[in-house]
Short mmCIF file of C-alpha atoms in Angstrom, two decimals:
data_model
loop_
_atom_site.label_atom_id
_atom_site.label_comp_id
_atom_site.label_asym_id
_atom_site.label_seq_id
_atom_site.Cartn_x
_atom_site.Cartn_y
_atom_site.Cartn_z
CA UNK K 6 -162.33 -3.42 54.99
CA UNK K 7 -160.07 -1.54 57.72
CA UNK K 8 -160.87 1.89 58.29
CA UNK K 9 -158.85 4.76 56.33
CA UNK K 10 -158.90 8.35 56.76
CA UNK K 11 -159.63 11.02 54.31
CA UNK K 12 -156.16 12.37 54.53
CA UNK K 13 -154.58 8.79 54.08
CA UNK K 14 -156.50 8.46 51.08
CA UNK K 15 -155.54 11.85 49.64
CA UNK K 16 -151.89 11.14 50.24
CA UNK K 17 -152.33 7.74 48.60
CA UNK K 18 -153.83 9.03 45.31
CA UNK K 19 -151.61 12.58 45.53
CA UNK K 20 -154.96 14.22 45.67
CA UNK K 21 -156.23 17.47 47.15
CA UNK K 22 -158.75 17.74 49.98
CA UNK K 23 -161.68 19.96 48.83
CA UNK K 24 -163.92 19.56 51.43
CA UNK K 25 -164.39 17.86 54.75
CA UNK K 26 -162.10 17.01 57.62
CA UNK K 27 -158.95 15.05 57.49
CA UNK K 28 -159.97 12.69 60.06
CA UNK K 29 -163.11 11.48 58.47
CA UNK K 30 -162.92 7.69 58.47
CA UNK K 31 -163.96 5.50 55.56
CA UNK K 32 -164.57 1.73 55.73
CA UNK K 33 -165.80 0.92 52.40
CA UNK K 34 -165.32 1.55 48.84
CA UNK K 35 -167.91 1.54 45.83
CA UNK K 36 -168.09 2.74 42.17
CA UNK K 37 -171.98 2.43 42.31
CA UNK K 38 -173.74 5.28 43.80
CA UNK K 39 -176.61 3.08 44.48
CA UNK K 40 -174.61 0.69 46.41
CA UNK K 41 -173.25 2.66 49.16
CA UNK K 42 -172.42 1.78 52.82
CA UNK K 43 -172.35 3.94 55.35
CA UNK K 44 -169.12 5.72 56.06
CA UNK K 45 -168.21 4.56 52.39
CA UNK K 46 -166.27 6.39 49.57
CA UNK K 47 -167.66 6.65 46.46
CA UNK K 48 -165.26 6.64 43.10
CA UNK K 49 -166.99 7.92 39.92
CA UNK K 50 -165.67 6.65 36.87
CA UNK K 51 -165.83 8.29 33.80
CA UNK K 52 -166.86 5.79 30.77
CA UNK K 53 -167.74 6.21 27.32
CA UNK K 54 -171.52 6.80 27.78
CA UNK K 55 -171.68 7.12 31.32
CA UNK K 56 -169.80 9.64 33.58
CA UNK K 57 -169.91 8.50 37.27
CA UNK K 58 -169.51 12.14 38.80
CA UNK K 59 -173.11 12.68 37.57
CA UNK K 60 -174.12 10.77 40.50
CA UNK K 61 -172.12 12.20 43.15
CA UNK K 62 -174.92 13.86 44.66
CA UNK K 63 -176.74 10.50 44.63
CA UNK K 64 -174.11 8.70 46.35
CA UNK K 65 -173.90 11.37 49.28
CA UNK K 66 -177.71 11.21 49.56
CA UNK K 67 -177.16 7.40 49.83
CA UNK K 68 -174.67 7.65 53.00
CA UNK K 69 -171.24 8.08 51.28
CA UNK K 70 -168.85 9.95 53.81
CA UNK K 71 -166.41 11.24 50.80
CA UNK K 72 -165.96 11.05 47.21
CA UNK K 73 -163.20 11.37 44.84
CA UNK K 74 -163.67 13.71 41.69
CA UNK K 75 -161.73 14.67 38.55
CA UNK K 76 -163.49 18.12 38.64
CA UNK K 77 -164.05 20.94 40.82
CA UNK K 78 -167.22 19.60 42.50
CA UNK K 79 -169.34 22.03 44.88
CA UNK K 80 -169.15 21.20 48.51
CA UNK K 81 -171.77 19.01 50.18
CA UNK K 82 -172.17 19.90 53.78
CA UNK K 83 -169.30 18.43 55.98
CA UNK K 84 -168.56 15.47 53.23
CA UNK K 85 -165.24 14.68 51.90
CA UNK K 86 -164.21 15.55 48.48
CA UNK K 87 -160.97 14.75 47.25
CA UNK K 88 -159.56 16.16 43.68
CA UNK K 89 -157.50 13.52 41.52
CA UNK K 90 -156.20 13.69 38.06
CA UNK K 91 -157.97 10.50 37.27
CA UNK K 92 -160.43 8.51 39.22
CA UNK K 93 -159.80 5.28 38.06
CA UNK K 94 -155.95 5.50 38.44
CA UNK K 95 -156.89 6.71 41.83
CA UNK K 96 -158.87 3.51 42.54
CA UNK K 97 -155.61 1.59 41.92
CA UNK K 98 -153.41 3.71 44.08
CA UNK K 99 -155.81 3.36 46.84
CA UNK K 100 -155.63 -0.62 46.56
CA UNK K 101 -151.99 -0.57 46.28
CA UNK K 102 -151.70 1.40 49.55
CA UNK K 103 -154.49 -0.45 51.21
CA UNK K 104 -152.79 -3.83 50.10
CA UNK K 105 -149.59 -2.89 51.94
CA UNK K 106 -151.03 -2.75 55.28
CA UNK K 107 -151.81 -6.84 55.01
CA UNK K 108 -149.06 -9.62 55.54
CA UNK K 109 -151.02 -12.25 53.58
CA UNK K 110 -150.03 -14.90 51.39
CA UNK K 111 -150.53 -13.67 47.95
CA UNK K 112 -151.35 -15.67 44.91
CA UNK K 113 -151.92 -14.22 41.22
CA UNK K 114 -153.39 -16.36 38.61
CA UNK K 115 -153.21 -15.58 34.87
CA UNK K 116 -153.62 -17.80 31.68
CA UNK K 117 -155.44 -17.93 28.44
CA UNK K 118 -157.51 -20.68 29.41
CA UNK K 119 -158.33 -22.14 32.95
CA UNK K 120 -157.41 -19.17 35.18
CA UNK K 121 -160.97 -18.95 36.72
CA UNK K 122 -161.09 -22.46 37.57
CA UNK K 123 -157.53 -22.71 38.73
CA UNK K 124 -158.42 -19.65 41.05
CA UNK K 125 -161.40 -21.41 42.61
CA UNK K 126 -159.60 -24.68 43.06
CA UNK K 127 -156.50 -22.69 44.64
CA UNK K 128 -158.68 -20.81 47.22
CA UNK K 129 -160.46 -23.83 48.31
CA UNK K 130 -156.73 -25.44 48.88
CA UNK K 131 -155.46 -22.53 50.75
CA UNK K 132 -159.00 -22.33 52.64
CA UNK K 133 -158.43 -25.60 53.97
CA UNK K 134 -155.65 -24.10 56.33
CA UNK K 135 -155.85 -20.13 55.89
CA UNK K 136 -158.77 -17.46 55.93
CA UNK K 137 -158.46 -16.82 52.20
CA UNK K 138 -160.27 -14.09 50.03
CA UNK K 139 -160.49 -14.88 46.33
CA UNK K 140 -161.36 -12.74 43.11
CA UNK K 141 -165.32 -12.94 42.78
CA UNK K 142 -166.93 -13.52 39.15
CA UNK K 143 -165.12 -11.40 36.56
CA UNK K 144 -163.52 -9.08 38.98
CA UNK K 145 -159.93 -9.46 37.48
CA UNK K 146 -159.05 -6.32 35.63
CA UNK K 147 -158.16 -2.80 36.41
CA UNK K 148 -161.41 -2.01 38.22
CA UNK K 149 -162.28 -5.13 39.53
CA UNK K 150 -159.09 -6.39 41.16
CA UNK K 151 -158.73 -2.97 43.28
CA UNK K 152 -162.37 -3.49 44.41
CA UNK K 153 -161.30 -7.08 45.41
CA UNK K 154 -158.16 -5.80 47.57
CA UNK K 155 -160.31 -3.53 49.41
CA UNK K 156 -162.20 -6.51 50.71
CA UNK K 157 -159.24 -7.66 52.57
CA UNK K 158 -159.39 -7.24 56.35
CA UNK K 159 -157.46 -8.51 59.58
CA UNK K 160 -158.68 -12.07 59.55
CA UNK K 161 -157.44 -12.65 56.06
CA UNK K 162 -154.43 -14.82 56.00
CA UNK K 163 -153.99 -15.52 52.29
CA UNK K 164 -155.66 -14.01 48.77
CA UNK K 165 -155.89 -15.38 45.46
CA UNK K 166 -156.22 -12.68 42.78
CA UNK K 167 -157.02 -13.56 39.26
CA UNK K 168 -155.78 -11.36 36.57
CA UNK K 169 -157.39 -10.87 33.27
CA UNK K 170 -155.74 -9.07 30.08
CA UNK K 171 -156.30 -7.87 26.69
CA UNK K 172 -153.18 -5.94 26.01
CA UNK K 173 -149.73 -5.34 27.10
CA UNK K 174 -149.20 -3.59 30.45
CA UNK K 175 -152.17 -4.79 32.08
CA UNK K 176 -150.85 -7.65 34.08
CA UNK K 177 -148.00 -5.60 35.08
CA UNK K 178 -150.48 -2.81 36.38
CA UNK K 179 -152.38 -5.49 38.55
CA UNK K 180 -149.17 -6.93 39.81
CA UNK K 181 -147.69 -3.65 41.19
CA UNK K 182 -150.99 -3.43 43.06
CA UNK K 183 -150.93 -6.69 44.66
CA UNK K 184 -147.32 -7.67 44.53
CA UNK K 185 -147.75 -11.47 44.49
CA UNK K 186 -145.46 -13.86 46.20
CA UNK K 187 -146.63 -16.64 44.11
CA UNK K 188 -147.95 -16.45 39.96
CA UNK K 189 -149.47 -19.32 38.32
CA UNK K 190 -149.67 -19.00 34.56
CA UNK K 191 -152.06 -21.99 33.15
CA UNK K 192 -151.30 -21.60 29.58
CA UNK K 193 -150.53 -19.59 26.53
CA UNK K 194 -153.41 -19.59 24.11
CA UNK K 195 -155.02 -17.38 21.27
CA UNK K 196 -157.35 -15.31 23.84
CA UNK K 197 -156.71 -11.63 22.92
CA UNK K 198 -154.49 -12.24 19.86
CA UNK K 199 -156.32 -9.21 18.00
CA UNK K 200 -154.26 -7.08 20.35
CA UNK K 201 -151.15 -9.01 21.09
CA UNK K 202 -149.96 -10.07 17.64
CA UNK K 203 -149.02 -13.69 18.22
CA UNK K 204 -148.52 -16.31 20.91
CA UNK K 205 -145.33 -14.94 21.50
CA UNK K 206 -146.71 -11.26 22.39
CA UNK K 207 -149.48 -13.28 24.68
CA UNK K 208 -146.67 -14.86 26.65
CA UNK K 209 -144.75 -11.83 27.05
CA UNK K 210 -147.88 -10.20 28.57
CA UNK K 211 -148.52 -13.08 30.57
CA UNK K 212 -145.04 -13.15 32.32
CA UNK K 213 -145.52 -9.46 33.33
CA UNK K 214 -146.95 -11.24 36.58
CA UNK K 215 -143.46 -11.83 37.37
CA UNK K 216 -142.15 -8.16 36.84
CA UNK K 217 -142.02 -7.46 40.74
CA UNK K 218 -140.83 -10.60 41.83
CA UNK K 219 -137.51 -11.32 43.87
CA UNK K 220 -135.98 -14.66 44.66
CA UNK K 221 -138.11 -15.28 47.47
CA UNK K 222 -141.20 -15.39 44.75
CA UNK K 223 -142.41 -18.69 43.16
CA UNK K 224 -143.83 -19.04 39.60
CA UNK K 225 -145.85 -22.09 38.75
CA UNK K 226 -146.51 -22.94 34.97
CA UNK K 227 -147.91 -25.59 32.87
CA UNK K 228 -144.90 -27.51 31.74
CA UNK K 229 -147.00 -29.09 28.86
CA UNK K 230 -147.25 -25.69 27.42
CA UNK K 231 -144.66 -25.11 24.64
CA UNK K 232 -144.36 -21.42 25.73
CA UNK K 233 -144.34 -21.72 29.23
CA UNK K 234 -141.46 -24.26 29.26
CA UNK K 235 -139.22 -21.24 28.53
CA UNK K 236 -140.05 -19.79 31.83
CA UNK K 237 -138.03 -22.15 33.62
CA UNK K 238 -134.98 -20.69 32.27
CA UNK K 239 -135.61 -17.83 34.38
CA UNK K 240 -132.81 -17.16 37.31
CA UNK K 241 -134.36 -14.51 39.09
CA UNK K 242 -136.81 -16.64 41.12
CA UNK K 243 -137.99 -20.30 41.43
CA UNK K 244 -139.99 -21.72 38.92
CA UNK K 245 -142.15 -25.03 39.19
CA UNK K 246 -143.78 -27.13 36.34
CA UNK K 247 -146.55 -29.32 36.37
CA UNK K 248 -148.21 -31.48 33.52
CA UNK K 249 -149.54 -34.53 32.10
CA UNK K 250 -147.57 -35.37 29.05
CA UNK K 251 -143.86 -33.71 30.23
CA UNK K 252 -142.85 -36.61 32.55
CA UNK K 253 -139.82 -34.15 33.57
CA UNK K 254 -142.34 -31.48 35.34
CA UNK K 255 -141.97 -31.38 39.17
CA UNK K 256 -145.97 -32.37 39.34
CA UNK K 257 -147.15 -34.92 37.10
CA UNK K 258 -150.82 -36.60 36.70
CA UNK K 259 -150.76 -40.10 35.95
CA UNK K 260 -153.15 -43.07 35.95
CA UNK K 261 -156.01 -40.72 34.58
CA UNK K 262 -159.52 -42.13 35.13
CA UNK K 263 -161.98 -39.85 32.69
CA UNK K 264 -165.30 -40.23 34.70
CA UNK K 265 -167.21 -38.16 32.02
CA UNK K 266 -169.69 -35.38 33.51
CA UNK K 267 -168.88 -36.82 36.87
CA UNK K 268 -165.35 -35.38 36.59
CA UNK K 269 -161.65 -37.50 36.65
CA UNK K 270 -159.59 -39.07 39.01
CA UNK K 271 -155.70 -39.31 38.81
CA UNK K 272 -152.55 -39.76 40.85
CA UNK K 273 -149.79 -37.80 41.65
CA UNK K 274 -146.88 -37.30 44.30
CA UNK K 275 -147.33 -34.60 46.78
CA UNK K 276 -144.54 -34.39 49.27
CA UNK K 277 -142.82 -37.64 47.83
CA UNK K 278 -145.97 -40.04 48.35
CA UNK K 279 -148.29 -40.76 45.83
CA UNK K 280 -152.08 -39.61 46.30
CA UNK K 281 -155.20 -39.87 44.51
CA UNK K 282 -156.83 -36.48 43.42
CA UNK K 283 -160.70 -36.48 42.37
CA UNK K 284 -161.90 -33.62 40.50
CA UNK K 285 -165.73 -33.08 40.36
CA UNK K 286 -165.53 -31.14 37.43
CA UNK K 287 -165.76 -32.53 33.98
CA UNK K 288 -162.77 -32.47 31.54
CA UNK K 289 -159.25 -33.73 31.68
CA UNK K 290 -158.30 -30.19 31.07
CA UNK K 291 -159.11 -29.62 34.99
CA UNK K 292 -156.44 -32.02 35.99
CA UNK K 293 -154.14 -29.35 34.99
CA UNK K 294 -155.95 -26.45 37.32
CA UNK K 295 -155.76 -29.20 40.20
CA UNK K 296 -152.11 -29.49 39.56
CA UNK K 297 -151.33 -26.00 39.71
CA UNK K 298 -153.49 -25.92 42.96
CA UNK K 299 -151.60 -28.46 44.22
CA UNK K 300 -148.28 -27.19 43.79
CA UNK K 301 -149.43 -24.03 45.39
CA UNK K 302 -150.89 -25.92 48.19
CA UNK K 303 -147.64 -27.53 49.02
CA UNK K 304 -145.69 -24.34 48.71
CA UNK K 305 -147.83 -22.89 51.37
CA UNK K 306 -147.38 -26.02 53.83
CA UNK K 307 -150.84 -27.55 53.62
CA UNK K 308 -150.97 -31.32 54.18
CA UNK K 309 -151.46 -33.62 51.08
CA UNK K 310 -155.00 -34.64 52.23
CA UNK K 311 -156.11 -31.08 52.73
CA UNK K 312 -155.08 -30.45 49.42
CA UNK K 313 -156.77 -33.42 47.95
CA UNK K 314 -159.86 -32.23 49.81
CA UNK K 315 -159.68 -28.79 48.66
CA UNK K 316 -159.66 -29.69 45.12
CA UNK K 317 -162.73 -32.37 45.49
CA UNK K 318 -164.88 -29.70 47.21
CA UNK K 319 -164.29 -26.32 45.56
CA UNK K 320 -167.19 -24.27 44.10
CA UNK K 321 -167.01 -23.53 40.27
CA UNK K 322 -167.78 -19.79 39.20
CA UNK K 323 -171.25 -19.73 37.49
CA UNK K 324 -171.62 -20.62 33.99
CA UNK K 325 -168.05 -22.48 34.15
CA UNK K 326 -168.49 -26.01 33.04
CA UNK K 327 -172.03 -26.21 35.05
CA UNK K 328 -173.93 -29.55 34.40
CA UNK K 329 -177.50 -28.72 34.33
CA UNK K 330 -179.97 -31.46 34.12
CA UNK K 331 -183.91 -31.38 33.37
CA UNK K 332 -185.45 -34.79 32.80
CA UNK K 333 -183.44 -36.77 30.32
CA UNK K 334 -181.74 -33.60 29.04
CA UNK K 335 -178.21 -32.38 29.85
CA UNK K 336 -176.99 -28.75 29.57
CA UNK K 337 -173.31 -28.27 29.76
CA UNK K 338 -173.48 -24.36 30.79
CA UNK K 339 -169.89 -23.23 29.83
CA UNK K 340 -170.91 -19.92 28.45
CA UNK K 341 -168.86 -17.87 30.89
CA UNK K 342 -166.01 -17.21 28.26
CA UNK K 343 -164.38 -18.91 25.32
CA UNK K 344 -161.32 -19.31 23.22
CA UNK K 345 -160.46 -21.95 20.79
CA UNK K 346 -158.65 -24.15 23.28
CA UNK K 347 -161.69 -24.18 25.55
CA UNK K 348 -163.81 -25.08 22.93
CA UNK K 349 -162.16 -28.29 22.04
CA UNK K 350 -161.82 -28.96 26.00
CA UNK K 351 -165.69 -28.64 26.15
CA UNK K 352 -166.25 -30.53 23.11
CA UNK K 353 -164.25 -33.27 24.78
CA UNK K 354 -166.60 -33.62 27.75
CA UNK K 355 -169.41 -33.50 25.44
CA UNK K 356 -168.37 -36.57 23.57
CA UNK K 357 -168.27 -38.35 26.61
CA UNK K 358 -172.18 -38.55 26.52
CA UNK K 359 -174.26 -41.44 25.04
CA UNK K 360 -177.10 -39.44 24.18
CA UNK K 361 -177.15 -37.01 20.93
CA UNK K 362 -174.40 -34.66 21.28
CA UNK K 363 -175.33 -31.13 20.37
CA UNK K 364 -172.81 -28.17 20.45
CA UNK K 365 -174.23 -24.75 20.47
CA UNK K 366 -171.37 -22.61 19.45
CA UNK K 367 -170.88 -18.76 19.25
CA UNK K 368 -168.37 -16.37 18.21
CA UNK K 369 -165.10 -16.40 20.02
CA UNK K 370 -164.33 -12.51 20.23
CA UNK K 371 -161.07 -10.57 19.78
CA UNK K 372 -159.28 -13.09 17.36
CA UNK K 373 -158.47 -10.16 14.96
CA UNK K 374 -156.88 -11.36 11.62
CA UNK K 375 -156.79 -14.92 13.30
CA UNK K 376 -160.62 -15.20 13.33
CA UNK K 377 -161.35 -17.02 10.30
CA UNK K 378 -158.67 -19.90 10.83
CA UNK K 379 -159.64 -20.04 14.51
CA UNK K 380 -163.10 -20.50 13.84
CA UNK K 381 -162.44 -22.84 11.38
CA UNK K 382 -160.20 -25.07 13.74
CA UNK K 383 -163.01 -25.44 16.21
CA UNK K 384 -165.08 -26.60 13.44
CA UNK K 385 -162.50 -29.32 12.81
CA UNK K 386 -162.69 -30.10 16.67
CA UNK K 387 -166.74 -30.63 16.30
CA UNK K 388 -166.10 -33.28 13.84
CA UNK K 389 -163.15 -34.95 15.42
CA UNK K 390 -164.79 -35.20 18.72
CA UNK K 391 -167.84 -36.92 17.31
CA UNK K 392 -170.66 -34.47 18.05
CA UNK K 393 -173.76 -35.30 16.30
CA UNK K 394 -175.49 -32.08 15.52
CA UNK K 395 -173.85 -28.23 15.42
CA UNK K 396 -175.91 -24.99 15.93
CA UNK K 397 -173.69 -21.75 15.12
CA UNK K 398 -174.41 -18.26 16.27
CA UNK K 399 -172.55 -15.37 15.11
CA UNK K 400 -170.86 -13.98 12.23
CA UNK K 401 -167.47 -15.50 12.74
CA UNK K 402 -169.01 -18.83 13.99
CA UNK K 403 -169.90 -19.50 10.35
CA UNK K 404 -166.50 -20.57 9.89
CA UNK K 405 -166.93 -22.84 12.71
CA UNK K 406 -169.60 -24.90 10.45
CA UNK K 407 -167.29 -24.24 7.39
CA UNK K 408 -164.74 -26.18 9.23
CA UNK K 409 -166.88 -28.85 10.12
CA UNK K 410 -168.10 -29.53 6.81
CA UNK K 411 -164.48 -29.58 5.34
CA UNK K 412 -163.73 -32.30 7.97
CA UNK K 413 -166.60 -34.35 7.13
CA UNK K 414 -169.25 -33.35 9.29
CA UNK K 415 -172.92 -34.06 7.87
CA UNK K 416 -173.92 -30.85 6.54
CA UNK K 417 -177.62 -31.60 7.18
CA UNK K 418 -176.86 -31.52 10.95
CA UNK K 419 -175.89 -27.96 10.90
CA UNK K 420 -177.71 -24.86 11.61
CA UNK K 421 -176.56 -21.35 11.93
CA UNK K 422 -178.19 -18.32 13.17
CA UNK K 423 -176.99 -14.65 12.93
CA UNK K 424 -177.68 -13.39 16.10
CA UNK K 425 -178.14 -14.76 19.98
CA UNK K 426 -181.55 -13.28 19.73
CA UNK K 427 -182.42 -15.16 16.25
CA UNK K 428 -180.99 -18.52 18.15
CA UNK K 429 -182.93 -18.17 21.33
CA UNK K 430 -186.26 -17.90 19.52
CA UNK K 431 -185.67 -20.59 17.43
CA UNK K 432 -183.40 -23.19 18.86
CA UNK K 433 -186.11 -25.50 20.59
CA UNK K 434 -187.15 -26.63 16.65
CA UNK K 435 -183.82 -28.37 16.84
CA UNK K 436 -183.36 -29.92 20.34
CA UNK K 437 -184.85 -32.89 21.54
CA UNK K 438 -185.69 -34.09 25.07
CA UNK K 439 -182.93 -36.46 25.62
CA UNK K 440 -180.19 -34.26 24.28
CA UNK K 441 -176.76 -33.62 25.79
CA UNK K 442 -175.96 -29.77 24.87
CA UNK K 443 -172.88 -27.77 25.12
CA UNK K 444 -173.47 -23.96 25.24
CA UNK K 445 -170.42 -22.12 24.57
CA UNK K 446 -169.40 -18.67 23.49
CA UNK K 447 -167.26 -15.53 24.58
CA UNK K 448 -169.12 -13.47 27.25
CA UNK K 449 -169.98 -10.86 25.01
CA UNK K 450 -172.53 -13.15 23.29
CA UNK K 451 -175.06 -13.26 25.88
CA UNK K 452 -175.58 -17.04 25.66
CA UNK K 453 -176.91 -17.41 28.91
CA UNK K 454 -180.23 -16.61 27.25
CA UNK K 455 -180.00 -19.64 25.20
CA UNK K 456 -179.42 -21.80 28.55
CA UNK K 457 -182.35 -20.10 30.12
CA UNK K 458 -184.69 -20.71 26.79
CA UNK K 459 -183.48 -24.65 26.58
CA UNK K 460 -183.78 -25.36 30.31
CA UNK K 461 -187.42 -23.46 30.67
CA UNK K 462 -188.61 -25.94 27.36
CA UNK K 463 -187.13 -28.80 29.11
CA UNK K 464 -188.98 -28.55 32.11
CA UNK K 465 -192.01 -28.24 30.01
CA UNK K 466 -190.99 -31.45 28.32
CA UNK K 467 -190.68 -33.10 31.53
CA UNK K 468 -194.10 -31.52 32.87
CA UNK K 469 -195.76 -33.09 29.95
#
């Protein structure tokens, strides 16, 4: 982070300096009083259970140079204190002001499924030619994205920001902060339909990524998606499409080779010439993510061989289709998040295995009135993909079992648990040491505890 003065910060947030000199220099921002750097700014956030303002003194003791506050905080020696109306809003205002200081190539990625993988691939592609900052982990919301912006420094030439959302206006808010010159929308699925009402509502919310576009901006969308094809009707900025089924897309993958857990290969045309691209991450669905990254790479004049190398060598965010092996057991750890579409894609990966195929599936959250229907559909996917054994976890996941049975799945090969803790304590009664196992649910189900339990016991199998 480049330095900001207390006066700059106060002006950016329309705040009032209650204490400290205007020329105090800030070189980092934190929302955690325990993780303050020297000359850092502490921004206390008020939550449902914890109010960060209770830790202002602790932040100063941990070398914070200044804090923001919503209350009339008592002076603390020569430290800076800025009064604001809302500290969370102020975090976004500082990030917006800070971002304007940089002339970097800026890409924003959103979508119901695949946005994290696309972000990771794209950052790898851009990183072949430009020093690139990218969103880490799940820092893709109104708190995480501003904190990512604050990591920009004078050495960066490009930035890739992931944008998550669960309601109208959230993507617009994030787009206002970073003002992307390229937007990518991976698809329009069922995620967050509880708040947005329909896929049409989800489409409109995702399209907020373009709210601040002008004719110099570019939108890259999945041309196989029945909603996103409508984006091409927009005349206010350029739209580029990619796909597999729709041969009219600007970037089309063909001659696809599914390599199972080793990934996939495909051909596409870059700069008018044919190139073969290897995606190490399993699942043909990741070809869509690779096409989006390739299209953006071409836009920024990155050579085709560098694009292919960037896609091949990208690093996937933890718990995203991670393949973990212990002896003869294979675990597909995909419990970072979940949706009906991503469950189907993950099951297709599991179906490529020759050993006993076990799907451990938990609740997909935020489905609202569509929850029962969506989970039954996932059960149909289980049956259609030739899975051998099904373990469901959670209240709505029982409908996965119901959907599987209705689709002809053997009821004797289904076990259901009420909670993740119950599943953790009993799951090894249903696992064999040569199984291929998919672990997938929404992030709130905490399925990593299942992965840890299975891996621990798998190692015990191996050591026997």
